[in-house]
PDB file of C-alpha atoms in Angstrom:
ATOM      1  CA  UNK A  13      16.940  17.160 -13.326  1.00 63.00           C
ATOM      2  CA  UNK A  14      20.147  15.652 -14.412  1.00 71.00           C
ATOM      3  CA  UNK A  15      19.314  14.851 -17.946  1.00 76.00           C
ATOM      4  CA  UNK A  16      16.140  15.905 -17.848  1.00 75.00           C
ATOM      5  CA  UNK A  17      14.993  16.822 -21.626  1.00 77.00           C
ATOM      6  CA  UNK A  18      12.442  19.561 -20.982  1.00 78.00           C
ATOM      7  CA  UNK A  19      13.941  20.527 -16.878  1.00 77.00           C
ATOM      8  CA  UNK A  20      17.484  21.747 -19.022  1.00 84.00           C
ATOM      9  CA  UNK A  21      16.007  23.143 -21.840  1.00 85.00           C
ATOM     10  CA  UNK A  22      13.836  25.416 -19.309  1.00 83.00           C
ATOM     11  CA  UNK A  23      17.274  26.204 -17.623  1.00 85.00           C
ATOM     12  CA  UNK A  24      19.467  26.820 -20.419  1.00 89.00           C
ATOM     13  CA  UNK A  25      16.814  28.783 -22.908  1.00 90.00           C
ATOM     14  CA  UNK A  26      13.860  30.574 -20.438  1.00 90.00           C
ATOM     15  CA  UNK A  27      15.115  33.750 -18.906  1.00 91.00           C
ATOM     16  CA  UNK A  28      13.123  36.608 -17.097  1.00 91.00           C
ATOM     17  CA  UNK A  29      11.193  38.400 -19.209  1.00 92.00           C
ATOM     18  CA  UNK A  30      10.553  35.190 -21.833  1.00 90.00           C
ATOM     19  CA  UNK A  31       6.704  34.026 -22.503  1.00 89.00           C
ATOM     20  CA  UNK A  32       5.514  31.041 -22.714  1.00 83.00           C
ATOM     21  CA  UNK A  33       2.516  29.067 -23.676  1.00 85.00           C
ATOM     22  CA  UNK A  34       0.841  26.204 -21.850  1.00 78.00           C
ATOM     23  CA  UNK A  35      -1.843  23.805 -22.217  1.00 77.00           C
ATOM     24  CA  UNK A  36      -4.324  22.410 -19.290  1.00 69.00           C
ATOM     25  CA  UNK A  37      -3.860  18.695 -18.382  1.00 64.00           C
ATOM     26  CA  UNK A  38      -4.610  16.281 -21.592  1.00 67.00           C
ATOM     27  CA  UNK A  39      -5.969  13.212 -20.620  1.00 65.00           C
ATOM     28  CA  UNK A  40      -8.799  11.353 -18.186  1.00 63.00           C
ATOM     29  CA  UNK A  41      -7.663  11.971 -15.166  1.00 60.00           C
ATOM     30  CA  UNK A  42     -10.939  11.651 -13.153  1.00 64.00           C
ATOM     31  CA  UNK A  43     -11.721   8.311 -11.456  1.00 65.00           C
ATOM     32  CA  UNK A  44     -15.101   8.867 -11.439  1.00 68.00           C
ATOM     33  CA  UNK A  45     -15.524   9.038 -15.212  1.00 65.00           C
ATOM     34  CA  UNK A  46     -13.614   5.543 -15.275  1.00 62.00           C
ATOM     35  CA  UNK A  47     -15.640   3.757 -13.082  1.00 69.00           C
ATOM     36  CA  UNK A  48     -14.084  -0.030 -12.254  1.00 76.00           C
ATOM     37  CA  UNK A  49     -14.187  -2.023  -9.057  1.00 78.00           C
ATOM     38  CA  UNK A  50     -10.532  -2.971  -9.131  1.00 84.00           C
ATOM     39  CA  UNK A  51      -8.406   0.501 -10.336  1.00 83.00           C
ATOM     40  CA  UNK A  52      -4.234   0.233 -11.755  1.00 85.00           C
ATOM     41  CA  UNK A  53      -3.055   3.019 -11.218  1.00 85.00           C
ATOM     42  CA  UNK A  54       0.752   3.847 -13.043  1.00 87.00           C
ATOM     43  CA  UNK A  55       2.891   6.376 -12.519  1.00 88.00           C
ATOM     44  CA  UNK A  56       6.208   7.819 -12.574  1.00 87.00           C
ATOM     45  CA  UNK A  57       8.350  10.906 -11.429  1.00 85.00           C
ATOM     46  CA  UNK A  58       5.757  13.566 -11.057  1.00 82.00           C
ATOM     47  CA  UNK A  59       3.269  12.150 -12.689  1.00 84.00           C
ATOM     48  CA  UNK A  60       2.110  10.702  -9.415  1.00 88.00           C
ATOM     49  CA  UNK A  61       0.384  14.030  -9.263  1.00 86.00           C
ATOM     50  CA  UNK A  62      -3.200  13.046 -10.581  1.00 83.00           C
ATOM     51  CA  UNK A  63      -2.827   9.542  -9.613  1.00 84.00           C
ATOM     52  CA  UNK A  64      -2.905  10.945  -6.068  1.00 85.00           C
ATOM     53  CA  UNK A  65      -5.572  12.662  -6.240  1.00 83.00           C
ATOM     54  CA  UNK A  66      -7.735   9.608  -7.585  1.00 82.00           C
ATOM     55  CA  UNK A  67      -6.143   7.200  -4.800  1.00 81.00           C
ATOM     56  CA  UNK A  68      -6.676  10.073  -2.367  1.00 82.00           C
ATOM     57  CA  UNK A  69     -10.011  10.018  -3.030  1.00 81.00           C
ATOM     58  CA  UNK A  70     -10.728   6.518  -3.044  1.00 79.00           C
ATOM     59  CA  UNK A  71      -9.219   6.350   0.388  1.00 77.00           C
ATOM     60  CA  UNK A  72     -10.873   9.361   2.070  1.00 80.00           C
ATOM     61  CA  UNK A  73     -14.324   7.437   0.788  1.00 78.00           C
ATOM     62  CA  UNK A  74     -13.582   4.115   2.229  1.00 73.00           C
ATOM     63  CA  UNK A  75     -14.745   2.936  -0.722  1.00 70.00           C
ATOM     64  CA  UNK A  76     -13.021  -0.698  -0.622  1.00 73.00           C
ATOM     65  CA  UNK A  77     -11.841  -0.652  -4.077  1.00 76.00           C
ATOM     66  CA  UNK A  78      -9.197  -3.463  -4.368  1.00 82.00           C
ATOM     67  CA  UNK A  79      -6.243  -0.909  -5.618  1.00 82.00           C
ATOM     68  CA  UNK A  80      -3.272  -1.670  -7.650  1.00 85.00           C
ATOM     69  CA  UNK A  81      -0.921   0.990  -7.451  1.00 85.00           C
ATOM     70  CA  UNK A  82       2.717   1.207  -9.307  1.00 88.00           C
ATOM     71  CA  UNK A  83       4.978   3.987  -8.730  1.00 89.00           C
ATOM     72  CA  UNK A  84       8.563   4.351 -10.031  1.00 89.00           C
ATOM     73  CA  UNK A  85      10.901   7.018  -9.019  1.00 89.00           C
ATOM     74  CA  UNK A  86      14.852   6.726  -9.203  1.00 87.00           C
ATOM     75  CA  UNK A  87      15.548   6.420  -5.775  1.00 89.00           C
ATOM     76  CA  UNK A  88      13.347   6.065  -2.665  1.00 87.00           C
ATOM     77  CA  UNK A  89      14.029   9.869  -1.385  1.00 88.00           C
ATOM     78  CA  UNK A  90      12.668  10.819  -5.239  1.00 88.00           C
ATOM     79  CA  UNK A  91       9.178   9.541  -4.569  1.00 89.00           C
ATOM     80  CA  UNK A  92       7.259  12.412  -4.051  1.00 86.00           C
ATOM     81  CA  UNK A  93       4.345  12.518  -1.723  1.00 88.00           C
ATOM     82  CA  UNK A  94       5.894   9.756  -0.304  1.00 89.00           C
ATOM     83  CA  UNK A  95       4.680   9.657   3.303  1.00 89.00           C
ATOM     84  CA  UNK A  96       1.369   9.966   1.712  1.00 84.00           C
ATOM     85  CA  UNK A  97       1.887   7.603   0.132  1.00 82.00           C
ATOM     86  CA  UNK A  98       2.525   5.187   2.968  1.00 85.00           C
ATOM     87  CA  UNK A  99      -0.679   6.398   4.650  1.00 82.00           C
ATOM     88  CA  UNK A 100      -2.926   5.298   1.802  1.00 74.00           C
ATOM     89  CA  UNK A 101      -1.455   2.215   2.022  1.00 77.00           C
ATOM     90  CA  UNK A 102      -1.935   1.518   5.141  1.00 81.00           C
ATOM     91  CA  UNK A 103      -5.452   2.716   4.645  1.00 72.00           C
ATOM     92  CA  UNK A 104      -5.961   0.742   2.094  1.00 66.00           C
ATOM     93  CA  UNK A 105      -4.474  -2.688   3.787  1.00 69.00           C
ATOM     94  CA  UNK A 106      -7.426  -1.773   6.450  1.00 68.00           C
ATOM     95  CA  UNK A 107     -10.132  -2.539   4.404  1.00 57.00           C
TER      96      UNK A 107
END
């Protein structure tokens, strides 16, 4: 990504051959261990990833959580998962 701290230093250092090491996910990223009637979920760029998963879930359970969710992305055609994304909400406007 254009400007991208770690995205260039990947490309300009890393080269076949290189290790590296990597950590699992940091962080709660389990809705069930945050239980709440009325969730916020934040995100931005890929970090939609998890947040996904959680509204994904809350969704394919019906549960009728009253949902806040806040995405940003740069443009529209950078929001990944994005027709997704418009399915869950129309899901969600259902209940």
């Amino acid at each position: 990504m254009k400007g991208g701290l770690v995205s260039n230093w990947l490309h300009d250092n890393l080269r076949p051959g290189h290790d590296i090491e990597i950590e699992g996910p940091v962080g709660r990223f389990n809705f069930d261990d945050l239980r709440c009637e009325k969730p916020l979920f934040l995100s931005g760029g890929s970090g939609i990833s998890p947040v996904k998963s959680m509204l994904r879930a809350l969704t394919d359970r019906a549960s009728g959580h009253d949902i806040r969710f806040i995405h940003c992305a740069r443009t529209a055609d950078d929001i990944v998962f994005r027709s997704e994304l418009e399915a869950a909400r129309r899901a969600i406007l259902q209940y």
